JSON list of C-alpha atoms in Angstrom, two decimals:
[
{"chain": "A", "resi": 1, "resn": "UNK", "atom": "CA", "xyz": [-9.62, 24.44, 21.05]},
{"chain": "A", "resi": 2, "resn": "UNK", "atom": "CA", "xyz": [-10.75, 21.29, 22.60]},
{"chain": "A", "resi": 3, "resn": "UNK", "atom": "CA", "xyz": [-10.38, 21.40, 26.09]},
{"chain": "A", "resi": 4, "resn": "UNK", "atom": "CA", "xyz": [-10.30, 18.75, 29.14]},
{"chain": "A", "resi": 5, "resn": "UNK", "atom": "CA", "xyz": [-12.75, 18.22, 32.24]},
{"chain": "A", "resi": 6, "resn": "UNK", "atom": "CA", "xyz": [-10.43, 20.88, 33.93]},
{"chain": "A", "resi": 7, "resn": "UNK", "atom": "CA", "xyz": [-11.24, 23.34, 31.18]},
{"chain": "A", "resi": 8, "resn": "UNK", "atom": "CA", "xyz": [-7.14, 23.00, 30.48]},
{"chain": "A", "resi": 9, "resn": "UNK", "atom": "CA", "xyz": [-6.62, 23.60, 27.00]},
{"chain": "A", "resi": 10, "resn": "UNK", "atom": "CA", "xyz": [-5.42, 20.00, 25.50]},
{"chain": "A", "resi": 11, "resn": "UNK", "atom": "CA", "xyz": [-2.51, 20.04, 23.82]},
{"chain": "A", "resi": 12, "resn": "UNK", "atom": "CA", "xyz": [-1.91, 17.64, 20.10]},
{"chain": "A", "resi": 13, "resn": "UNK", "atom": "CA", "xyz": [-0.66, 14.24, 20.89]},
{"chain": "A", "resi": 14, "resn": "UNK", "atom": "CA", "xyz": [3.19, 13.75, 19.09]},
{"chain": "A", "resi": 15, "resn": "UNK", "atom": "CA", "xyz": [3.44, 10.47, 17.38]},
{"chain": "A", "resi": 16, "resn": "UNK", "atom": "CA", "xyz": [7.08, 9.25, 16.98]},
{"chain": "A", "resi": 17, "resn": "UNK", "atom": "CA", "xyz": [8.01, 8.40, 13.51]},
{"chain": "A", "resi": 18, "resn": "UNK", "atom": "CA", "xyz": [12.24, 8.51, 14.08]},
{"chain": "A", "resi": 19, "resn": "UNK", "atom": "CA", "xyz": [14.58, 10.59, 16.56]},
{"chain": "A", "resi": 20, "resn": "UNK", "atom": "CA", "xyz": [14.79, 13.41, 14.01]},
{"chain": "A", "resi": 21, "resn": "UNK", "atom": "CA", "xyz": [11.39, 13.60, 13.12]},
{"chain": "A", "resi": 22, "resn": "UNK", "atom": "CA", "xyz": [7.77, 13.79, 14.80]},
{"chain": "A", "resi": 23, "resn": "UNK", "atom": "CA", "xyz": [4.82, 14.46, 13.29]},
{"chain": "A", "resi": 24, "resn": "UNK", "atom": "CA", "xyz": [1.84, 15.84, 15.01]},
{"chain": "A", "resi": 25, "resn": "UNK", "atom": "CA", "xyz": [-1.53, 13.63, 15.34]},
{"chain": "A", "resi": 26, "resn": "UNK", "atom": "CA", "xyz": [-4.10, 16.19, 15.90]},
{"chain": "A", "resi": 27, "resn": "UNK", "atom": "CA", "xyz": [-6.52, 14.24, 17.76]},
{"chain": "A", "resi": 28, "resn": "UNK", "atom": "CA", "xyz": [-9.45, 16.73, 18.59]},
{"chain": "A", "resi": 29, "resn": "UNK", "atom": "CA", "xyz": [-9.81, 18.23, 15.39]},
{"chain": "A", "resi": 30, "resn": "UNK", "atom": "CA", "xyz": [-7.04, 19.70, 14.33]},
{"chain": "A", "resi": 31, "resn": "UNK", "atom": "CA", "xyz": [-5.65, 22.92, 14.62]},
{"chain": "A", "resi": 32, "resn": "UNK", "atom": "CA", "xyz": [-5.36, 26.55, 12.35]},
{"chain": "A", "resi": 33, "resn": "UNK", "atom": "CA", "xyz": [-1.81, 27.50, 11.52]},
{"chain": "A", "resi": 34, "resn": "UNK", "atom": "CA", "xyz": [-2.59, 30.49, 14.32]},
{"chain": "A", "resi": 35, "resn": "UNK", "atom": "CA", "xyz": [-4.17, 28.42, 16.97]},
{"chain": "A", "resi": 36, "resn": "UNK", "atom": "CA", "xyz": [-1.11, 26.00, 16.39]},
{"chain": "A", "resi": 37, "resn": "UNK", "atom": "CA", "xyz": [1.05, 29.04, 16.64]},
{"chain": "A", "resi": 38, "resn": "UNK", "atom": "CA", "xyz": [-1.17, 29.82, 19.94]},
{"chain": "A", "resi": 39, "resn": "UNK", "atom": "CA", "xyz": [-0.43, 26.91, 21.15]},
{"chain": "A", "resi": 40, "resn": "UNK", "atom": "CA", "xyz": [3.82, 26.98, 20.81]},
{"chain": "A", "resi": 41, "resn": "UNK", "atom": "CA", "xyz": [3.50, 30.41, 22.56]},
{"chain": "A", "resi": 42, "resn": "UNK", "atom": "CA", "xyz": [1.73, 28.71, 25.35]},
{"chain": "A", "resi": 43, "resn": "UNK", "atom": "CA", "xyz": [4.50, 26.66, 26.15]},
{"chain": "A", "resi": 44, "resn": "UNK", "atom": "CA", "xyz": [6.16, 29.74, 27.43]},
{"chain": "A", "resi": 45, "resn": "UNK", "atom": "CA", "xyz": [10.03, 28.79, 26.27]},
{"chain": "A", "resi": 46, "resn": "UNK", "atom": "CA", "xyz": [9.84, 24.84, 26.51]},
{"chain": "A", "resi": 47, "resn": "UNK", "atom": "CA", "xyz": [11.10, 22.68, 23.77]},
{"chain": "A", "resi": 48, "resn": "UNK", "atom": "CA", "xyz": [8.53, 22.24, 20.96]},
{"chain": "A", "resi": 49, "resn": "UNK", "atom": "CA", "xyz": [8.72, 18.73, 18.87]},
{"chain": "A", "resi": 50, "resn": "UNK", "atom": "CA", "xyz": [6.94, 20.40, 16.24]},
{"chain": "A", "resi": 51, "resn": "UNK", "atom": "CA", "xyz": [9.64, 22.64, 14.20]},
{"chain": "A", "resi": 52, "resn": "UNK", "atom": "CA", "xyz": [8.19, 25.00, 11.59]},
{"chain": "A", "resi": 53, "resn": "UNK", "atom": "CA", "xyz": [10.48, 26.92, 8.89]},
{"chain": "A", "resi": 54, "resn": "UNK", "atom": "CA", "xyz": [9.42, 29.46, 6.67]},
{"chain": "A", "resi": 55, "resn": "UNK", "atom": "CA", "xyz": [12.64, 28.53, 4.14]},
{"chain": "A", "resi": 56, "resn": "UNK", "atom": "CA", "xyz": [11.10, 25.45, 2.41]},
{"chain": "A", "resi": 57, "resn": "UNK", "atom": "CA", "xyz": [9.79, 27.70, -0.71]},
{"chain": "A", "resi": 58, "resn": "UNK", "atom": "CA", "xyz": [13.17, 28.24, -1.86]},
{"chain": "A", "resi": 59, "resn": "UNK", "atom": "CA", "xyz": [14.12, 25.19, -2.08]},
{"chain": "A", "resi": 60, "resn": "UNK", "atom": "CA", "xyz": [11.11, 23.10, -3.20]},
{"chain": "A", "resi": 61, "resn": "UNK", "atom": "CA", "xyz": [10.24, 23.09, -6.94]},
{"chain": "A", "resi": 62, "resn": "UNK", "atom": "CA", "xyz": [6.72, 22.37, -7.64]},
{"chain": "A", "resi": 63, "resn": "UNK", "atom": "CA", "xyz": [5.24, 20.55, -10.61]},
{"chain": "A", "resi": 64, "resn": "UNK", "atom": "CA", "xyz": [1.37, 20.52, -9.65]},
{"chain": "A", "resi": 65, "resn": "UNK", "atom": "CA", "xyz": [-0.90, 18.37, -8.24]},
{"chain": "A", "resi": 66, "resn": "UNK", "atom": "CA", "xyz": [-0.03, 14.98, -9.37]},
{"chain": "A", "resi": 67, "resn": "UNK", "atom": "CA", "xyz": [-3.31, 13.19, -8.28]},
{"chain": "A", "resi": 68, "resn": "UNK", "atom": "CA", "xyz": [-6.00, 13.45, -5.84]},
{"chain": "A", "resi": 69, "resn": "UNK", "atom": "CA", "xyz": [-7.04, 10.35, -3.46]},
{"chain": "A", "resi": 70, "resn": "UNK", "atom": "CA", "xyz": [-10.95, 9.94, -3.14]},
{"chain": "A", "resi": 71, "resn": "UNK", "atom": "CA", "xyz": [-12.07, 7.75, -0.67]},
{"chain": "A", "resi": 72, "resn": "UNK", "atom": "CA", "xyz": [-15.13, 5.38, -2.17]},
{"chain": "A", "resi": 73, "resn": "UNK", "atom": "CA", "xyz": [-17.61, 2.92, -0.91]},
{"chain": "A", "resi": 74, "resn": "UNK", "atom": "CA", "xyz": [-17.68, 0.92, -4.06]},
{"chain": "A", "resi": 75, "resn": "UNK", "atom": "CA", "xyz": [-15.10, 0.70, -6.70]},
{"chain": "A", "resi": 76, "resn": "UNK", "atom": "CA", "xyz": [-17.02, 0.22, -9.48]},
{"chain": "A", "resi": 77, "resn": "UNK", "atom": "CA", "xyz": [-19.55, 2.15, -9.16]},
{"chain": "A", "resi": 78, "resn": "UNK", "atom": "CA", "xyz": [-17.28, 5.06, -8.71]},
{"chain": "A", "resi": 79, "resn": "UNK", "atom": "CA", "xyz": [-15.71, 4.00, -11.38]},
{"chain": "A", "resi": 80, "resn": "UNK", "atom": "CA", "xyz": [-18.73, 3.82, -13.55]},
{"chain": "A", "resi": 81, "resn": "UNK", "atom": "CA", "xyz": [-19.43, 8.18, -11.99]},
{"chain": "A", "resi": 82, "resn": "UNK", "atom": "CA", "xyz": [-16.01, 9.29, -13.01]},
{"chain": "A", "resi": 83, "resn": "UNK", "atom": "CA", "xyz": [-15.88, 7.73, -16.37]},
{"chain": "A", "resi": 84, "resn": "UNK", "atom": "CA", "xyz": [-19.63, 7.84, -18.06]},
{"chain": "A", "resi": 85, "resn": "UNK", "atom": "CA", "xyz": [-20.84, 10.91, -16.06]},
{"chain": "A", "resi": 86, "resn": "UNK", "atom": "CA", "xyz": [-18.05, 13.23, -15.50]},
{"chain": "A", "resi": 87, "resn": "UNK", "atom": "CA", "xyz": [-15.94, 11.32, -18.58]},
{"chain": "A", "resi": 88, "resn": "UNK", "atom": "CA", "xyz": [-12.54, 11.12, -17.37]},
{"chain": "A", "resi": 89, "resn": "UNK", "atom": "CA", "xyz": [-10.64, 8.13, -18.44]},
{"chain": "A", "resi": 90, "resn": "UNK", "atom": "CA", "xyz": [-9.84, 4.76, -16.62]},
{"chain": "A", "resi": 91, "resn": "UNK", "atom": "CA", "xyz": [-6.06, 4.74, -16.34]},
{"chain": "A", "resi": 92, "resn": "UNK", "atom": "CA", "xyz": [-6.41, 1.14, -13.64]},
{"chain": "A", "resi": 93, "resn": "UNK", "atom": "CA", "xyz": [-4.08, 0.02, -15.57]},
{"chain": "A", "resi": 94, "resn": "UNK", "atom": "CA", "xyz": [-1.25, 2.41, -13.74]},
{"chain": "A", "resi": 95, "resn": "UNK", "atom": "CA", "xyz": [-2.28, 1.47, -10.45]},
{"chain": "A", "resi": 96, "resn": "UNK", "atom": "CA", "xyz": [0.13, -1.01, -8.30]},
{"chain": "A", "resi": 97, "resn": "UNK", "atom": "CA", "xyz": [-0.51, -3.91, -6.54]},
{"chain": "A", "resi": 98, "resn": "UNK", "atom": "CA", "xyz": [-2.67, -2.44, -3.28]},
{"chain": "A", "resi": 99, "resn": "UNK", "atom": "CA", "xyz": [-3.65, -3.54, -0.10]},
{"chain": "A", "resi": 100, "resn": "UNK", "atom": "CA", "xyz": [-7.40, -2.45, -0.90]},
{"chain": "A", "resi": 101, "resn": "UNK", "atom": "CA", "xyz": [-9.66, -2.25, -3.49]},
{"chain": "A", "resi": 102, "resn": "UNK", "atom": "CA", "xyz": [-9.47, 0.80, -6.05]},
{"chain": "A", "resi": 103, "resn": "UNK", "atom": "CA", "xyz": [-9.09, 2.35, -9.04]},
{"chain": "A", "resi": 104, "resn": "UNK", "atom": "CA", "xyz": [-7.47, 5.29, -11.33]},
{"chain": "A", "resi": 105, "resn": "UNK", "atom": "CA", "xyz": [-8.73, 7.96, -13.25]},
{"chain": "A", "resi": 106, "resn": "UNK", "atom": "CA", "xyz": [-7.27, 10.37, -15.48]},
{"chain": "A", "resi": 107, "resn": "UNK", "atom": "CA", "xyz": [-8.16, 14.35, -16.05]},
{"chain": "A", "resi": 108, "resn": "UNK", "atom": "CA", "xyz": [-6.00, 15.48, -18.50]},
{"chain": "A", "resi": 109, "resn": "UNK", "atom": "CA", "xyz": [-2.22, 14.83, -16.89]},
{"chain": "A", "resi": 110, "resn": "UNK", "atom": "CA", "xyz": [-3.36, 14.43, -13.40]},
{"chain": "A", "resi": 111, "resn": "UNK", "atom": "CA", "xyz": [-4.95, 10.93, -11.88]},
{"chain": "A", "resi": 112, "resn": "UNK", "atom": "CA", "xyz": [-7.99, 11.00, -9.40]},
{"chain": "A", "resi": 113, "resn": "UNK", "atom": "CA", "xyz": [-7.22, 7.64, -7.11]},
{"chain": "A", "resi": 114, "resn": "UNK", "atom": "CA", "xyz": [-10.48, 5.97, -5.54]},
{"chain": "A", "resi": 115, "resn": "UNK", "atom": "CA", "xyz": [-9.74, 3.79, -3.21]},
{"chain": "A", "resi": 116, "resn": "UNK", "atom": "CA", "xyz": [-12.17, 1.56, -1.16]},
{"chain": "A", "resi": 117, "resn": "UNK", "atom": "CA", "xyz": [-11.03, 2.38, 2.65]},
{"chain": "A", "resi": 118, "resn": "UNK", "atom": "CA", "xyz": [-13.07, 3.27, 5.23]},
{"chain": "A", "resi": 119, "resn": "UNK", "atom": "CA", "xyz": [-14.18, 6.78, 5.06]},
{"chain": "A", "resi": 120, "resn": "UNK", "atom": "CA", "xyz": [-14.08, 8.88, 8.05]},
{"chain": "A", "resi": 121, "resn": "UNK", "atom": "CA", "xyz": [-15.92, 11.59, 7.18]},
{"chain": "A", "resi": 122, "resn": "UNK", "atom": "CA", "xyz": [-19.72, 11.85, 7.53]},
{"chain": "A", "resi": 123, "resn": "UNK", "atom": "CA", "xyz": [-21.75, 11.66, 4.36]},
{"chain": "A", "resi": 124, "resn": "UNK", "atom": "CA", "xyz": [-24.29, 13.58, 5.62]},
{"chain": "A", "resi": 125, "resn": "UNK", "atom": "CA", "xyz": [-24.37, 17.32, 7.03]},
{"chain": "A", "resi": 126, "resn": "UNK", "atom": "CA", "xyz": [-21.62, 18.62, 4.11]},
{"chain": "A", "resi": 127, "resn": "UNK", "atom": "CA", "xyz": [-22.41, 21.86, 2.49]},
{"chain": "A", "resi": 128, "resn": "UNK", "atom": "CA", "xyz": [-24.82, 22.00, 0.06]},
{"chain": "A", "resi": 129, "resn": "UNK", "atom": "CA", "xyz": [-22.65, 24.24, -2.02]},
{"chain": "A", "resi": 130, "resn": "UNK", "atom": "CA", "xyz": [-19.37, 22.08, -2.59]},
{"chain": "A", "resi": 131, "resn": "UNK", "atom": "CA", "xyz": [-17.12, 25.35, -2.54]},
{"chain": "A", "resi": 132, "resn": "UNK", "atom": "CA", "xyz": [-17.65, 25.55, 1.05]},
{"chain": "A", "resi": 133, "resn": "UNK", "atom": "CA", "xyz": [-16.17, 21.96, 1.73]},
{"chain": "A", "resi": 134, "resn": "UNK", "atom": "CA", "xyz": [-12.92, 20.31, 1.19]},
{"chain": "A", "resi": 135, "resn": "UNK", "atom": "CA", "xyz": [-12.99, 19.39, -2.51]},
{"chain": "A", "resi": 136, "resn": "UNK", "atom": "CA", "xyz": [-10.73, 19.12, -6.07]},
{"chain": "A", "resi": 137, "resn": "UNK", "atom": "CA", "xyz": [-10.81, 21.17, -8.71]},
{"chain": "A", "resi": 138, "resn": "UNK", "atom": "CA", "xyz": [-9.99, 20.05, -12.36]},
{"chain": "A", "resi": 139, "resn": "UNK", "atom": "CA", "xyz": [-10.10, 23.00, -15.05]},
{"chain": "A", "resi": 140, "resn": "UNK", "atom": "CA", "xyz": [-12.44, 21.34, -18.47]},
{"chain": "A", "resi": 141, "resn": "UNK", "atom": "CA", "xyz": [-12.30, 23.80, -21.87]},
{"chain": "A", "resi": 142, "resn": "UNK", "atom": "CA", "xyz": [-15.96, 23.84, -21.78]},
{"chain": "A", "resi": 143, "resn": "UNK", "atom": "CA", "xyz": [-17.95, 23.88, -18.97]},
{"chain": "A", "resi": 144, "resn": "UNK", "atom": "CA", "xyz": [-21.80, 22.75, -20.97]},
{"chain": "A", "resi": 145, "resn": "UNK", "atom": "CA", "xyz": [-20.82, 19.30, -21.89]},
{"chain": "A", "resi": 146, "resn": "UNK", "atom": "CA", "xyz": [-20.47, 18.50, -18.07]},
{"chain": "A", "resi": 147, "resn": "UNK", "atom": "CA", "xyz": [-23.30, 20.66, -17.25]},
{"chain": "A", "resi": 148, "resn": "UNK", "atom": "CA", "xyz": [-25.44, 18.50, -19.92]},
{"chain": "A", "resi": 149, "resn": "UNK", "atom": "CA", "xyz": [-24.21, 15.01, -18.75]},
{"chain": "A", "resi": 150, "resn": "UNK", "atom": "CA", "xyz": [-24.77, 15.90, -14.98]},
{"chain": "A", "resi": 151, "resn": "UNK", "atom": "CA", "xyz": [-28.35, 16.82, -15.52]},
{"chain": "A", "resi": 152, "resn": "UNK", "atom": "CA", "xyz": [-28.54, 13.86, -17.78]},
{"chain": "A", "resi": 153, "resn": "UNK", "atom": "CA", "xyz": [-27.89, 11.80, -14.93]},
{"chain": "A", "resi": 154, "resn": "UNK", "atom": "CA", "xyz": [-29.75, 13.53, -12.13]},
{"chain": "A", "resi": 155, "resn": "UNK", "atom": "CA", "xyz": [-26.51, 14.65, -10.53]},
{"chain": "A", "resi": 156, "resn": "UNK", "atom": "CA", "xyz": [-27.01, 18.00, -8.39]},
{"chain": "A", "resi": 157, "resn": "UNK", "atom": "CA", "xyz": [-25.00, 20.88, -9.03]},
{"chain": "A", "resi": 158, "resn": "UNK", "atom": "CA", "xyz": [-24.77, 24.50, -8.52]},
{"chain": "A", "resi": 159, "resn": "UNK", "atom": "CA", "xyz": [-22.29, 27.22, -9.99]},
{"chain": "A", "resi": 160, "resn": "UNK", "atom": "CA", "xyz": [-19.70, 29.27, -8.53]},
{"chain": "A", "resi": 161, "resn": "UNK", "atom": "CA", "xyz": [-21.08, 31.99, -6.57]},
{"chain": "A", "resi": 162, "resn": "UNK", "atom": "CA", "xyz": [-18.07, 33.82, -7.74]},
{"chain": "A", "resi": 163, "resn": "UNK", "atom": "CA", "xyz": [-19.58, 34.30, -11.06]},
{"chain": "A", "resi": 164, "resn": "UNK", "atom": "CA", "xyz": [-16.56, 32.59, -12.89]},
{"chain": "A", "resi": 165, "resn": "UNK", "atom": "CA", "xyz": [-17.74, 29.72, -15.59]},
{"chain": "A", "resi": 166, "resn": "UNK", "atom": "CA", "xyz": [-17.57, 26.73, -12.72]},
{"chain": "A", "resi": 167, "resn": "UNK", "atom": "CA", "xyz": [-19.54, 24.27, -11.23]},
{"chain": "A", "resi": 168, "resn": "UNK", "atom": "CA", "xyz": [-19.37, 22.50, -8.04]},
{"chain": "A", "resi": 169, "resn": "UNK", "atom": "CA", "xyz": [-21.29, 18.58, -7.52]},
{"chain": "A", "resi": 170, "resn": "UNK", "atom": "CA", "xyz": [-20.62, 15.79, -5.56]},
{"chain": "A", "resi": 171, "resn": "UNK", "atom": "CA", "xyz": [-19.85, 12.29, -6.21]},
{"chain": "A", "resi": 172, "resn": "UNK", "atom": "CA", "xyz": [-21.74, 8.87, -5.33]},
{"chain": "A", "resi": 173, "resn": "UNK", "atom": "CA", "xyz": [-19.68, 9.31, -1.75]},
{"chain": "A", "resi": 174, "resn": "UNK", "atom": "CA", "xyz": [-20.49, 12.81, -1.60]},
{"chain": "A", "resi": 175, "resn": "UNK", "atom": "CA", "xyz": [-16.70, 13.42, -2.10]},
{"chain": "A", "resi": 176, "resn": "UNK", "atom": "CA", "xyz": [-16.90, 17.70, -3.81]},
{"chain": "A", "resi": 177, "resn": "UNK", "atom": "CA", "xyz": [-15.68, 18.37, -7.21]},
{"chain": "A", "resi": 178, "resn": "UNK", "atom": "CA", "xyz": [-15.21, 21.53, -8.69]},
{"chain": "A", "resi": 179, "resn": "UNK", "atom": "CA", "xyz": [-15.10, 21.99, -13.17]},
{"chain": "A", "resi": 180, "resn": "UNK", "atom": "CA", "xyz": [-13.45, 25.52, -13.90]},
{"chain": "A", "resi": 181, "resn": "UNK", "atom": "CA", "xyz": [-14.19, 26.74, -17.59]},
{"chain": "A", "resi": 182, "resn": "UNK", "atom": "CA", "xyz": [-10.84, 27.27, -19.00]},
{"chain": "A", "resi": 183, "resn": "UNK", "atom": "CA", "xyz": [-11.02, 28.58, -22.74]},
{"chain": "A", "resi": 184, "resn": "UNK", "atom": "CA", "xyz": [-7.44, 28.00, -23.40]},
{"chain": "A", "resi": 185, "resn": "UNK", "atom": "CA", "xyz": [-6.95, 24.02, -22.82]}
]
């Protein structure tokens, strides 16, 4: 936990979106679902803004992952990775009328959204093995196609070192992807 010059354990700032609702702005990092839960223990009986219910499940119907947002440095070059090297298909034509530059993608039913912001993460220091960063996985019914167009193009990659038929690589913005064989598609 990040702590101040006092060694006082610093506590998230609350931004104020309405009276009924705040949402927390984790400002030094974040926190674990446990530290957070830490942390609203530590504030022996006080009020908490931050209200967490376990009843959501039962009420929330999920469909799946409708897209995924990648942050990019260059539209079309991205654009260019996603649809001659990893062959998804250019769906732009979907996308609304943004602020910012960016495109879409399709895999399958879902959309990958690249979108030319500023990217706050570091490009370098990220695990060489993708599977041990944030990243997206999209399931493919063959995994040797890919395997054969990312070596084609001098695009690293290494497998799943859980022995499953998968793949991790990165994109031009170093952005992980995961390809899970899935026989069945």
């Amino acid at each position: 936990p990040a702590t101040g010059l006092d060694g006082a354990l610093k506590r998230p700032q609350m931004e104020r979106r309405s009276r009924r609702q705040s949402l927390p702005c984790f400002v030094h990092g974040g926190m674990s679902s446990a530290r957070l839960q830490g942390w609203k223990n530590s504030l022996n009986g006080s009020k908490c803004p931050l209200r967490m219910s376990t009843d959501a499940g039962a009420s929330v119907k999920f469909g799946g992952i409708q897209h995924a947002g990648m942050i990019v440095e260059d539209t079309q070059k991205a654009l260019k990775f996603y649809t001659q090297v990893l062959g998804m298909v250019d769906d732009t034509a979907t996308r609304p009328n943004l602020a910012f530059k960016g495109a879409f993608v399709r895999a399958g039913a879902q959309q990958v959204h690249l979108m030319e912001l500023p990217n706050p993460d570091p490009k370098q220091g990220r695990p060489d093995h993708g599977g041990r960063d944030k990243h997206v996985a999209f399931s493919v019914k063959n995994i040797d196609p890919l395997v054969e167009s990312l070596e084609k193009n001098g695009v690293k990659y290494t497998m799943s070192k859980s022995g499953r038929r998968a793949l991790f690589c990165r994109d031009i913005d170093c952005n992980a992807l995961e390809f899970v064989e899935q026989a069945d598609l």
